[in-house]
Coordinates of C-alpha atoms and ligand atoms in Angstrom, one line a residue:
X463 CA 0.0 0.0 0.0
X464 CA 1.3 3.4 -1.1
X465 CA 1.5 6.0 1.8
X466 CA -0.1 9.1 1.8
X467 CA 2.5 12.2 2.4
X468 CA 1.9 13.5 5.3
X469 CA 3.0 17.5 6.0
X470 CA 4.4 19.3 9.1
X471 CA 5.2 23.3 8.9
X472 CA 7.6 24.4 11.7
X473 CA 7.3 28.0 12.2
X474 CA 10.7 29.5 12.1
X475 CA 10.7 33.1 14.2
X476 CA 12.4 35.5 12.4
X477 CA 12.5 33.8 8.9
X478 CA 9.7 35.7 7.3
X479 CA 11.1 39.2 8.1
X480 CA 14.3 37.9 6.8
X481 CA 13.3 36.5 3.3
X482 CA 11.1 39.9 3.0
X483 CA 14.5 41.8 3.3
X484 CA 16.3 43.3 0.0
X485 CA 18.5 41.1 -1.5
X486 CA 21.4 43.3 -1.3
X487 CA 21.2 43.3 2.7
X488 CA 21.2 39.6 2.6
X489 CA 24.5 39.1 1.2
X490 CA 26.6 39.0 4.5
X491 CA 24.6 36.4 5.7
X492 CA 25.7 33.8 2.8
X493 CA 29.3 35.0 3.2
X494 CA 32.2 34.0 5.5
X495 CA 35.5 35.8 5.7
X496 CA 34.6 37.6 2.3
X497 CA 34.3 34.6 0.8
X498 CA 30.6 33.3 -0.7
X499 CA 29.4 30.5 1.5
X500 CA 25.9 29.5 0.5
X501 CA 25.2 30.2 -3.5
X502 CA 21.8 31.2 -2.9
X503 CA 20.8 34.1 -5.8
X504 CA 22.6 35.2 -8.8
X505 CA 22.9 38.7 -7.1
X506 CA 26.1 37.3 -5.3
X507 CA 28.5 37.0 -8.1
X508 CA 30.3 40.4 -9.2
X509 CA 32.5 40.5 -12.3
X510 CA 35.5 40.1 -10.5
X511 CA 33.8 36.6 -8.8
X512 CA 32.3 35.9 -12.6
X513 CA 36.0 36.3 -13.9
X514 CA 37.4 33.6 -11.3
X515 CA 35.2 31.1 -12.1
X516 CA 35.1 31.3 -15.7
X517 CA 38.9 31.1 -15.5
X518 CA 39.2 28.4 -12.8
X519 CA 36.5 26.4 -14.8
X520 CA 39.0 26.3 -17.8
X521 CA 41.9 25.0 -16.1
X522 CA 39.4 22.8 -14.5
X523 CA 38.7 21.7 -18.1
X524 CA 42.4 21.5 -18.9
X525 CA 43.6 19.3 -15.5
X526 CA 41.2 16.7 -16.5
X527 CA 42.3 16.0 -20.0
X528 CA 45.2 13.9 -18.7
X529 CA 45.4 11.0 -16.5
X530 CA 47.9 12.7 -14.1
X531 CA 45.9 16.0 -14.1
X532 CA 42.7 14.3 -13.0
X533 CA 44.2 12.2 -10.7
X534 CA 45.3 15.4 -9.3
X535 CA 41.8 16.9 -9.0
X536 CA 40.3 14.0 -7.5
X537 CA 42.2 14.1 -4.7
X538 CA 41.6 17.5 -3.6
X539 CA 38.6 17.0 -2.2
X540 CA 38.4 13.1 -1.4
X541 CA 37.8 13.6 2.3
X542 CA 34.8 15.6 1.5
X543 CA 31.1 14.6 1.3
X544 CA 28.3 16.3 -0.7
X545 CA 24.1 16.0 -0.5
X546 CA 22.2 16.0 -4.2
X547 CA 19.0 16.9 -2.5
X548 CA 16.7 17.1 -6.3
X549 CA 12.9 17.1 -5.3
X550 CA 12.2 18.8 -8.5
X551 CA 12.9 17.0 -12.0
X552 CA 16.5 17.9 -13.2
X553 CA 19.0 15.8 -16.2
X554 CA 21.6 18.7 -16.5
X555 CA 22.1 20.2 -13.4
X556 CA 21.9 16.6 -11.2
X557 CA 24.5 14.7 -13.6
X558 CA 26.8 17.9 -13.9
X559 CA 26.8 18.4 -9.9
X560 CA 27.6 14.9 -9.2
X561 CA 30.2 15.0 -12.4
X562 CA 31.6 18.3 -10.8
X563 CA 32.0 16.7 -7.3
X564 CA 33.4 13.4 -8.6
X565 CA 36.1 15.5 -10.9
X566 CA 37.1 16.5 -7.4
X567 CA 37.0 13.7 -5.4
X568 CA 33.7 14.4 -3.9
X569 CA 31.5 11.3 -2.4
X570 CA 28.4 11.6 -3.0
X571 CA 24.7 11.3 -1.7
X572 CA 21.6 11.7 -3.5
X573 CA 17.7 11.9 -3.3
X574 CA 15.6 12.3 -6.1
X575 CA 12.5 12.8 -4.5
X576 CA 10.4 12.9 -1.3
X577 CA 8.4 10.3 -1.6
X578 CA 11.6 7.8 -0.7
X579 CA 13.0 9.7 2.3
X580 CA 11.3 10.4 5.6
X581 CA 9.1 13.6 4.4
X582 CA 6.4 10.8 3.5
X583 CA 6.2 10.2 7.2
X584 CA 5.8 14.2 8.0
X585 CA 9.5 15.9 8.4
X586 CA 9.7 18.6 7.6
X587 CA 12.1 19.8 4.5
X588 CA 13.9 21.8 6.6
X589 CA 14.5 19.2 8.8
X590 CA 15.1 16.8 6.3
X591 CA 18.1 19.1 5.0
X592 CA 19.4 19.7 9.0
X593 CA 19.8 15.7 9.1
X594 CA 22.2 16.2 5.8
X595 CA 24.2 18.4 7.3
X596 CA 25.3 15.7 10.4
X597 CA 26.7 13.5 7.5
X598 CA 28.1 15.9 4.5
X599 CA 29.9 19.1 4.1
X600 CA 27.6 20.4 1.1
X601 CA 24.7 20.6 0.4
X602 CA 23.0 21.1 -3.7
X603 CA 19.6 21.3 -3.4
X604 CA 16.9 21.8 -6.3
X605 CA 13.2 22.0 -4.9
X606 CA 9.8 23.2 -6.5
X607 CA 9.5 26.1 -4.3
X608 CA 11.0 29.9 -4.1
X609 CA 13.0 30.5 -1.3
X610 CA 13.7 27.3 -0.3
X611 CA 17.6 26.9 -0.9
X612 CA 17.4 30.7 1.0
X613 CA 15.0 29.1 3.9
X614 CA 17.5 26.1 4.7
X615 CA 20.7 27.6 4.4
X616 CA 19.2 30.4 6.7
X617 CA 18.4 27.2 8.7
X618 CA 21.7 25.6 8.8
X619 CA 24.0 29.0 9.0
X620 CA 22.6 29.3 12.7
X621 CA 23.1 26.1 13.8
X622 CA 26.6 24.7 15.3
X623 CA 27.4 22.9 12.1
X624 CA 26.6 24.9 8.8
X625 CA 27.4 23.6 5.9
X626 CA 27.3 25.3 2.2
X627 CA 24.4 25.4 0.8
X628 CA 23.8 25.6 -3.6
X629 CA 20.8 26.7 -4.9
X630 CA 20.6 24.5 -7.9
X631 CA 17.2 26.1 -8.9
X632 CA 14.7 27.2 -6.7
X633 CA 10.9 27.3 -8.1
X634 CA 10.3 29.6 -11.0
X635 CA 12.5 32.4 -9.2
X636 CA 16.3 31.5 -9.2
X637 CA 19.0 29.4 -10.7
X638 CA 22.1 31.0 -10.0
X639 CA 24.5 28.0 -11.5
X640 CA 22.9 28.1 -14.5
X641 CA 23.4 31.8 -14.8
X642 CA 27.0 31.0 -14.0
X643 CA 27.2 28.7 -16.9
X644 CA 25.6 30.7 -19.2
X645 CA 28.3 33.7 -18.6
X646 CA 31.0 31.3 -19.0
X647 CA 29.3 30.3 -22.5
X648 CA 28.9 33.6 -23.4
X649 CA 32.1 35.0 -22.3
X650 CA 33.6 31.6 -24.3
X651 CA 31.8 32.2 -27.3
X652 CA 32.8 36.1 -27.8
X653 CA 36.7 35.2 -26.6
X654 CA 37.6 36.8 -29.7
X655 CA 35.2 39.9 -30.1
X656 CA 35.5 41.4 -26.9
X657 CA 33.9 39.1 -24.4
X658 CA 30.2 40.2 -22.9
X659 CA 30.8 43.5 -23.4
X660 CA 28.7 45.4 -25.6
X661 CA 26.2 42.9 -27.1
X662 CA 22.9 42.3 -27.6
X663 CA 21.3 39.2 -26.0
X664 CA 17.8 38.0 -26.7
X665 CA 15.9 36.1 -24.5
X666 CA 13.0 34.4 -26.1
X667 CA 10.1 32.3 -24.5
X668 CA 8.4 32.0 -21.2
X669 CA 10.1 35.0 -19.7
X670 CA 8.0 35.3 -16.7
X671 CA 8.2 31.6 -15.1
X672 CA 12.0 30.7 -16.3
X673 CA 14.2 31.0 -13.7
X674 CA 17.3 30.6 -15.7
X675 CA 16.4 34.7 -17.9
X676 CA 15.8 35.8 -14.7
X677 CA 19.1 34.8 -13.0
X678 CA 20.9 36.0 -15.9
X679 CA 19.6 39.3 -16.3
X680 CA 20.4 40.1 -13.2
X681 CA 24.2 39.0 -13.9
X682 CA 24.1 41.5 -16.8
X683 CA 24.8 44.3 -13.9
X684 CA 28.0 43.7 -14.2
X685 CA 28.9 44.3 -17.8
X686 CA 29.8 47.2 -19.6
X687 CA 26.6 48.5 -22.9
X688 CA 25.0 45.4 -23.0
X689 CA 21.0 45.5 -24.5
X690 CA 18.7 43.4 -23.6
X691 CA 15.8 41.8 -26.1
X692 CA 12.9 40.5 -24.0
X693 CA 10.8 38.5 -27.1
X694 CA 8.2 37.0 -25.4
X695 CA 4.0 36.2 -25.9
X696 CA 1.7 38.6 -24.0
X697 CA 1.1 36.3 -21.4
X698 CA 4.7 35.5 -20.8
X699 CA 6.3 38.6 -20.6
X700 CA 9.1 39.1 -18.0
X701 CA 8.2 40.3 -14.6
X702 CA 8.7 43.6 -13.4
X703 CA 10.9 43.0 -10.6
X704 CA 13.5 42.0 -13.2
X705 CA 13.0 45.2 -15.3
X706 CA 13.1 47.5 -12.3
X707 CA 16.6 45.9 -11.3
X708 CA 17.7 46.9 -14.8
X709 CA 16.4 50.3 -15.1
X710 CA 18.3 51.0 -11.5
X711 CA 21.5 49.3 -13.1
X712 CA 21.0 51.3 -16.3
X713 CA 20.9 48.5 -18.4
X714 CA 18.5 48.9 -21.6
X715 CA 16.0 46.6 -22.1
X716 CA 13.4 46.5 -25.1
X717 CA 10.0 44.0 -24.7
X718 CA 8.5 42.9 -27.9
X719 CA 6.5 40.2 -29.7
X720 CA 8.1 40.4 -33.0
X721 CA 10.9 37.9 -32.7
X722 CA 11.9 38.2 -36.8
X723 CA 12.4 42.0 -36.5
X724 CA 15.3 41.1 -33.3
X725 CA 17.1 38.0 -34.9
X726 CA 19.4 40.2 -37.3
X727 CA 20.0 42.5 -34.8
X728 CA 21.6 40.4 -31.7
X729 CA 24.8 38.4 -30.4
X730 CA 23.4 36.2 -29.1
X731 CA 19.8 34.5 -29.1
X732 CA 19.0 32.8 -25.5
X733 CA 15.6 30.1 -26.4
X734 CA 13.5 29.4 -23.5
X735 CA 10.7 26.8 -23.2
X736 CA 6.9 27.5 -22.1
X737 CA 7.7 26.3 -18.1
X738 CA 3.9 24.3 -18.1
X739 CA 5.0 23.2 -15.0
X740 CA 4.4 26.1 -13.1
X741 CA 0.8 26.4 -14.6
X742 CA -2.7 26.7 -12.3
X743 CA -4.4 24.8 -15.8
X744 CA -1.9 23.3 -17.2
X745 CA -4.2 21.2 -19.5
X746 CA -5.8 24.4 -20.7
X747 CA -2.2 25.9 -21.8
X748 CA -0.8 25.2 -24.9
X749 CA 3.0 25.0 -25.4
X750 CA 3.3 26.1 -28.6
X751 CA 4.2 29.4 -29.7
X752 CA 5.3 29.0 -33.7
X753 CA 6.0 32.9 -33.8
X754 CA 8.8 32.5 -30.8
X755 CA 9.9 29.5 -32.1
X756 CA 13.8 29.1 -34.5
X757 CA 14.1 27.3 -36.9
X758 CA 16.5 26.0 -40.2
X759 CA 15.1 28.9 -41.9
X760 CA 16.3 31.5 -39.7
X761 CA 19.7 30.6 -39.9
X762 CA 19.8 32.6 -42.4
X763 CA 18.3 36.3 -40.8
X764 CA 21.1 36.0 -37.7
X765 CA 24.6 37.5 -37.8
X766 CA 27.4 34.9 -38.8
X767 CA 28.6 35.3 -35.3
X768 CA 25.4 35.3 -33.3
X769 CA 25.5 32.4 -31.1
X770 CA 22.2 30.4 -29.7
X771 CA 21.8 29.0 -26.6
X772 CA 19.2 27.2 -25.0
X773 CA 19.3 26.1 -21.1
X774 CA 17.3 22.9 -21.8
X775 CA 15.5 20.5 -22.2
X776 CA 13.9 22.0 -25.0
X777 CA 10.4 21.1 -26.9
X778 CA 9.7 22.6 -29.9
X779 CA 11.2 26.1 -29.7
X780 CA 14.3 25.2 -31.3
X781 CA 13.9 22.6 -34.3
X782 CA 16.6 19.9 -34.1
X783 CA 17.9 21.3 -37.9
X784 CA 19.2 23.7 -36.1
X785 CA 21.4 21.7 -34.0
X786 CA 24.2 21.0 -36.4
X787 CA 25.1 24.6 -36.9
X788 CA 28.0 25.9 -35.3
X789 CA 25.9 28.8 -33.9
X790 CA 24.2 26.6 -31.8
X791 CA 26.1 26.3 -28.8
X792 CA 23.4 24.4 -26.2
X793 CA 25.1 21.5 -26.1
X794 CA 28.6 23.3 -25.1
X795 CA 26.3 25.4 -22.8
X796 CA 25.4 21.8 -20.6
X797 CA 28.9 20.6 -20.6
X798 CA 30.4 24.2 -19.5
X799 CA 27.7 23.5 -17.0
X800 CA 30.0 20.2 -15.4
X801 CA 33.5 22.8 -15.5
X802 CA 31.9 26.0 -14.5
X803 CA 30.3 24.0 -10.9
X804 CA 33.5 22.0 -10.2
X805 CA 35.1 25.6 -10.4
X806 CA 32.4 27.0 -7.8
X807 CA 32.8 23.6 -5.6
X808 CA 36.6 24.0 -5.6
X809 CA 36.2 27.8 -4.7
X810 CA 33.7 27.1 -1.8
X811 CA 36.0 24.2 -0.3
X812 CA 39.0 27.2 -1.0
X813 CA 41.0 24.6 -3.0
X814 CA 40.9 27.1 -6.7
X815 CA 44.4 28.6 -5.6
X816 CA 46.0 24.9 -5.2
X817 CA 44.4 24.3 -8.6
X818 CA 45.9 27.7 -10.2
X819 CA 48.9 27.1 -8.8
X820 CA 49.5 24.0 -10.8
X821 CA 49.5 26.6 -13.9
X822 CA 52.3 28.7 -12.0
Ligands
LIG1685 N1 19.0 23.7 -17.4 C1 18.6 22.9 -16.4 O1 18.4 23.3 -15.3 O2 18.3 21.6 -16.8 P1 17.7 20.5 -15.9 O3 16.4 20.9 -15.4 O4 17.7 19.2 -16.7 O5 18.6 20.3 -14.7

């Protein structure tokens, strides 16, 4: 006999004024010694952070090619332990995490859903993730609901044995790692034109439920003339907390529905797919949009240079014809995803300078 989930909610004094707080006065909290602790929202990574990891990420990349150089990695971090806490669906980030941690040594625990752990019987999440931290010393948690990764590292940060805590997607709100991995494809892809700054990035789809355009735009802070091209449907137009951040940061941003009149005009093209999941009707939605949809045809209307890149999983937005063109750089994207969060592990466990110093 299947059991039913049963549900406790433990009241937490102090949390709600806390999460209700600006962002910006959060920061701190996350932080220990100047050094990011928890990886909790996109706002915590500044060029100078963005720079680190995209380069650390590379050597990262390099090490592992050889024998000797990964044997090195992995045994940086082999008396460490990490928690793959995934209660909400994930391919990419889940198998790059547990890549990242294995590159490094890492041992690894996982649950991929709360119907196989004691939250059937009534714990609580937060104490569920309380319980991880007696046995690991890191925690990567994706869960279905805003705030969460926030809610448990504030948890665990005032207990007498915090460990880090990484957000690896929190609801429709945040997913700072894929945000991370996206800069480092970016900044990749336009090594020899510049890097970041100055271009045009379009960001195409479900703008108002995908976590992964919202993350990034708020990275965008920290580049010099960048534009951004917000091409969504009516109904899925990005949310205003998003475009008030970029008006205070003086970023330009332009909201249309006429995706053919932006494609000859950007860098790069970011695809988004309609996030159903989040949806009050979800049978009543459709989740497809032909007019914000690329395919073979519009190769053809982009700049020889403008890249496109797609989070995933995709559906229909981006026809697989599209795939074998060397603009199309999702499938680079996912595996920068594996370098980029061994780079961010390495940095949280503060082995990235025994790493660069095996470049010295
Ligand atoms: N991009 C991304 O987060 O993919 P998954 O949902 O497969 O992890």
């Amino acid at each position: 006999m299947t059991q039913q989930k049963e549900e406790t909610i433990q009241r937490y004094r102090g949390w709600n004024e806390f999460h209700a707080r600006e962002i910006s006065s959060k920061l701190d909290f996350f932080s220990n010694g100047g050094r990011l602790f928890d990886v909790i929202f996109a706002q915590q990574f500044d060029r100078s952070f963005l720079e680190a990891m995209c380069s650390l990420a590379s050597l990262i990349r390099l090490l592992a090619k050889t024998k000797t150089g990964a044997n090195k990695l992995s045994s940086l971090l082999n008396h460490k332990r990490a928690m793959l806490y995934f209660v909400q669906p994930s391919t990419r980030t889940f198998i790059s995490f547990l890549n990242a941690c294995h590159i490094l040594g890492i041992k690894t625990s996982e649950i991929r859903g709360t119907t196989t752990s004691s939250e059937v019987k009534g714990e609580s999440p937060e104490d569920t993730i309380r319980t991880f931290a007696s046995y690991v010393d890191l925690i990567i948690a994706r869960h279905p609901e805003e705030g969460f990764a926030e809610k448990t590292a504030w948890v665990l940060n005032r207990t007498e044995r915090p460990v880090s805590v990484v957000n690896g997607g929190s609801g429709p709100d945040q997913h700072p790692t894929q945000a991370l991995l996206d800069i480092y494809t970016l900044e990749r892809s336009f090594e020899h034109i510049g890097g970041l700054d100055g271009k045009k990035i379009a960001m195409v789809g479900d703008l108002k439920r995908g976590r992964t355009v919202r993350s990034l735009s708020y990275l965008m802070k920290n580049y010099q003339d960048v534009e951004l091209y917000f091409v969504a449907p009516d109904v899925f137009r990005m949310k205003d907390d998003i475009k008030e951040f970029l008006k205070k940061h003086g970023i330009p941003f332009f909201e249309t529905e006429d995706f053919n009149s932006v494609k000859p005009l950007v860098d790069a093209i970011y695809m988004t797919r309609i996030q159903k999941e989040y949806s009050e009707a979800p049978s009543q939605e459709t989740d497809i949009y032909p007019e914000f949809h690329l395919t073979r045809d519009d190769l053809g209307l982009i700049q020889s240079h403008c890249i496109i890149m797609h989070p995933l999983p995709r559906r229909y937005e981006i026809e697989v014809e599209v795939d074998n063109d060397p603009r199309a750089v999702y499938w680079r994207q996912e595996r920068n995803g594996m370098w980029i969060r061994a780079a961010l592990i390495a940095y949280l466990f503060g082995v990235d300078e025994t790493i660069r110093n095996e470049f010295r």
